[in-house]
Short mmCIF file of C-alpha atoms in Angstrom, two decimals:
data_model
loop_
_atom_site.label_atom_id
_atom_site.label_comp_id
_atom_site.label_asym_id
_atom_site.label_seq_id
_atom_site.Cartn_x
_atom_site.Cartn_y
_atom_site.Cartn_z
CA MET A 110 0.04 0.01 0.06
CA ARG A 111 2.78 2.41 0.91
CA ARG A 112 4.58 1.74 -2.42
CA THR A 113 1.31 2.34 -4.28
CA VAL A 114 0.74 5.75 -2.49
CA PHE A 115 4.37 6.69 -3.00
CA GLY A 116 4.05 5.79 -6.74
CA LEU A 117 0.86 7.91 -7.04
CA LEU A 118 2.64 10.89 -5.28
CA ILE A 119 5.46 10.61 -7.85
CA LEU A 120 3.01 10.59 -10.75
CA VAL A 121 1.14 13.59 -9.34
CA ALA A 122 4.39 15.53 -8.74
CA ALA A 123 5.54 14.72 -12.36
CA ALA A 124 2.25 15.88 -13.76
CA GLY A 125 2.54 19.05 -11.68
CA LEU A 126 5.95 19.80 -13.19
CA ILE A 127 4.61 19.31 -16.72
CA LEU A 128 1.62 21.50 -16.01
CA THR A 129 3.83 24.17 -14.42
CA ALA A 130 6.10 24.16 -17.31
CA SER A 131 3.12 24.46 -19.76
CA CYS A 132 1.80 27.41 -17.78
CA GLN A 133 5.10 29.13 -18.07
CA ARG A 134 5.24 28.47 -21.83
CA GLU A 135 1.92 30.31 -22.13
CA ASN A 136 2.37 34.11 -22.72
CA ALA A 137 6.13 33.55 -22.50
CA LEU A 138 6.53 36.19 -25.16
CA ARG A 139 6.10 39.72 -23.87
CA ILE A 140 6.50 43.40 -24.96
CA VAL A 141 8.89 44.91 -22.36
CA THR A 142 8.48 48.54 -23.68
CA ILE A 143 7.43 50.54 -26.69
CA ASN A 144 9.05 53.86 -27.55
CA ASP A 145 10.74 53.68 -24.02
CA GLY A 146 7.25 54.15 -22.39
CA GLU A 147 7.06 57.73 -23.73
CA THR A 148 4.03 59.29 -25.48
CA LEU A 149 4.65 59.73 -29.18
CA MET A 150 4.00 63.15 -30.53
CA SER A 151 3.06 62.40 -34.09
CA ASP A 152 3.39 65.20 -36.56
CA ILE A 153 0.82 64.88 -39.41
CA ILE A 154 3.03 66.74 -41.94
CA ASP A 155 6.42 68.49 -41.99
CA PHE A 156 6.66 71.95 -43.70
CA GLY A 157 10.09 72.90 -45.03
CA GLU A 158 11.68 75.64 -47.26
CA ILE A 159 14.02 75.28 -50.04
CA THR A 160 15.74 77.96 -52.18
CA ILE A 161 16.19 77.64 -55.93
CA GLU A 162 18.38 79.98 -57.74
CA GLU A 163 18.25 80.10 -61.55
CA PRO A 164 21.17 81.64 -63.54
CA GLY A 165 20.59 85.46 -63.91
CA GLU A 166 17.52 85.41 -61.54
CA GLU A 167 16.84 86.26 -58.01
CA PRO A 168 16.64 83.25 -55.66
CA GLU A 169 13.19 82.06 -54.93
CA LYS A 170 11.96 80.26 -51.97
CA TYR A 171 9.56 77.25 -52.10
CA ILE A 172 7.52 75.48 -49.36
CA ILE A 173 7.76 71.75 -49.60
CA THR A 174 6.03 69.14 -47.33
CA GLN A 175 6.31 65.56 -46.49
CA ILE A 176 4.38 63.17 -44.17
CA PRO A 177 6.71 61.58 -41.80
CA GLN A 178 6.92 58.01 -40.72
CA ASP A 179 6.91 57.64 -36.99
CA VAL A 180 9.45 54.90 -36.28
CA VAL A 181 9.86 53.82 -32.62
CA GLY A 182 11.73 51.24 -30.70
CA ILE A 183 10.21 48.03 -29.28
CA GLU A 184 11.87 45.70 -26.68
CA LEU A 185 10.80 42.16 -26.54
CA GLN A 186 11.42 39.16 -24.14
CA TYR A 187 10.89 35.46 -24.60
CA VAL A 188 10.90 33.06 -21.66
CA GLU A 189 10.66 29.56 -22.98
CA ILE A 190 11.76 26.52 -20.96
CA GLY A 191 9.93 23.85 -22.95
CA LEU A 192 9.23 20.75 -20.64
CA GLY A 193 12.37 21.17 -18.71
CA LEU A 194 14.30 18.76 -20.93
CA PRO A 195 17.72 19.57 -22.39
CA THR A 196 17.76 20.56 -26.01
CA LEU A 197 20.60 21.21 -28.45
CA THR A 198 18.43 23.74 -30.30
CA PRO A 199 17.59 26.86 -28.26
CA TYR A 200 14.08 28.17 -28.55
CA LYS A 201 13.45 31.19 -30.73
CA ALA A 202 10.45 33.36 -31.19
CA HIS A 203 10.28 34.46 -34.87
CA ILE A 204 8.02 37.37 -35.03
CA THR A 205 6.57 37.84 -38.55
CA LYS A 206 3.66 40.45 -37.95
CA ILE A 207 2.77 43.47 -35.95
CA GLN A 208 -0.79 44.53 -35.97
CA ILE A 209 -1.66 48.03 -34.58
CA SER A 210 -5.22 49.21 -33.79
CA TYR A 211 -6.03 52.75 -32.58
CA ARG A 212 -8.81 54.12 -30.43
CA ASP A 213 -9.20 57.91 -29.58
CA ALA A 214 -10.38 59.38 -26.19
CA ALA A 215 -13.96 59.41 -27.34
CA GLY A 216 -13.90 55.57 -28.03
CA THR A 217 -13.73 55.97 -31.82
CA GLU A 218 -11.92 53.06 -33.44
CA TYR A 219 -9.82 53.34 -36.56
CA ASP A 220 -8.96 50.57 -39.03
CA PRO A 221 -6.06 48.51 -37.83
CA ILE A 222 -2.91 47.99 -39.84
CA VAL A 223 -0.63 45.05 -40.17
CA LEU A 224 3.11 45.38 -40.66
CA PRO A 225 5.27 42.45 -41.84
CA VAL A 226 8.41 42.18 -39.81
CA ASN A 227 11.27 39.87 -39.22
CA ILE A 228 12.40 39.86 -35.64
CA VAL A 229 13.96 36.86 -33.90
CA VAL A 230 13.91 36.78 -30.02
CA ASP A 231 16.12 34.21 -28.49
CA ALA A 232 14.57 32.38 -25.45
CA GLU A 233 16.20 32.87 -22.01
CA PRO A 234 14.68 30.79 -19.15
CA GLU A 235 15.56 33.35 -16.52
CA GLY A 236 13.89 36.21 -18.30
CA LYS A 237 17.08 38.51 -18.28
CA LYS A 238 17.62 38.89 -22.06
CA THR A 239 15.69 41.13 -24.40
CA GLU A 240 15.76 41.83 -28.06
CA LYS A 241 15.34 45.39 -29.38
CA SER A 242 13.95 46.36 -32.83
CA VAL A 243 12.11 49.13 -34.47
CA PHE A 244 8.74 49.52 -36.29
CA SER A 245 6.42 52.28 -37.69
CA LEU A 246 3.89 52.97 -34.91
CA VAL A 247 2.05 55.56 -37.03
CA PRO A 248 2.72 55.03 -40.80
CA ALA A 249 2.67 58.03 -43.12
CA GLN A 250 -0.14 56.48 -45.34
CA TRP A 251 -2.34 55.88 -42.26
CA LYS A 252 -1.98 59.55 -41.15
CA GLU A 253 -2.63 60.77 -44.59
CA ARG A 254 -5.88 58.69 -44.84
CA TYR A 255 -7.41 60.01 -41.54
CA PHE A 256 -5.82 63.38 -40.87
CA SER A 257 -4.91 64.98 -44.20
CA ASP A 258 -7.59 67.57 -43.76
CA GLU A 259 -5.73 68.83 -40.59
CA ALA A 260 -2.61 69.53 -42.66
CA GLN A 261 -3.52 72.22 -44.97
CA ASP A 262 -1.61 75.11 -43.37
CA ALA A 263 1.69 75.40 -41.45
CA PRO A 264 0.90 76.27 -37.81
CA GLU A 265 2.54 79.32 -36.18
CA ASP A 266 5.24 78.77 -33.67
CA ASP A 267 2.91 79.49 -30.70
CA GLU A 268 0.37 76.87 -31.86
CA TYR A 269 0.39 73.44 -30.30
CA GLY A 270 -1.63 71.80 -33.10
CA ALA A 271 -2.91 68.58 -31.33
CA VAL A 272 -5.89 67.09 -33.10
CA ALA A 273 -6.30 63.65 -31.69
CA THR A 274 -5.08 61.58 -28.64
CA LEU A 275 -4.92 57.82 -29.37
CA THR A 276 -4.10 54.65 -27.57
CA ALA A 277 -2.40 52.21 -29.86
CA LYS A 278 -2.70 48.55 -29.22
CA ILE A 279 0.16 46.57 -30.48
CA THR A 280 0.10 42.92 -31.14
CA VAL A 281 3.28 41.08 -32.11
CA SER A 282 2.83 37.47 -33.38
CA GLY A 283 4.80 34.67 -34.94
CA THR A 284 5.90 31.13 -34.21
CA ASP A 285 8.48 29.30 -32.05
CA ASP A 286 11.19 28.02 -34.53
CA VAL A 287 11.61 24.82 -32.50
CA SER A 288 8.22 23.87 -31.29
CA GLY A 289 6.26 25.35 -34.25
CA LYS A 290 3.67 26.74 -31.83
CA ASP A 291 2.17 30.29 -32.28
CA VAL A 292 3.46 33.04 -29.98
CA SER A 293 1.97 36.49 -29.43
CA ALA A 294 2.07 39.36 -27.08
CA GLU A 295 0.29 42.68 -26.64
CA GLY A 296 1.15 46.11 -25.48
CA ASN A 297 -0.15 49.76 -25.60
CA ALA A 298 1.34 53.10 -26.48
CA ASP A 299 -0.06 56.64 -26.20
CA VAL A 300 0.04 58.81 -29.34
CA VAL A 301 -0.88 62.53 -29.82
CA ILE A 302 -1.52 63.32 -33.42
CA GLY A 303 -1.16 66.99 -34.40
CA ASN A 304 -0.03 69.46 -36.99
CA TYR A 305 2.90 70.82 -35.00
CA TRP A 306 4.99 73.86 -35.76
CA ASP A 307 8.09 73.06 -37.87
CA ASP A 308 11.30 74.81 -38.33
CA PRO A 309 11.42 75.37 -42.12
CA ALA A 310 15.19 74.87 -42.10
CA ARG A 311 14.93 71.40 -40.42
CA LEU A 312 12.61 69.37 -42.70
CA GLY A 313 12.32 65.85 -41.60
CA GLN A 314 14.09 66.49 -38.27
#
């Protein structure tokens, strides 16, 4: 009887270890930080000034514009220990897609966008290692679609120019290169969209 009970205890303990490992594998991919945790001040359009001088004529100044891409940093972490068994091949999370959805302060939702990416995050059982990369949090085409009407005129230097405060929900997803299982993680970032004052001599800066 004692041997039977002892055997059952061993089986229960082993099952517990497997379940624990499985739980640790769930949500093992996580977003550590986006844009260093800072609010992104996203300019709808940049106004700049160039001077063109034709031979024998007076120099003429022209206003040019461009819609900037808002590229920010993202830091990821992947904690994957498998079933606790040794492996010659380390686990890697291969991130292939970033989806971004936006919601403003009034609850209005905008169409989400999907960005193809190629980010590899090495697993580290102790959770001390991270991988840094970049992505476009607010692409130029998306800003042009929703906020081009707000970019007709260059604001004066005393105008703040904010037109929308958004919460961006970022979902990164891909697969584990070893196990083949799907992995994903979510995070949020604050974005303030506006037509901010630009120094004409510093287009794109």
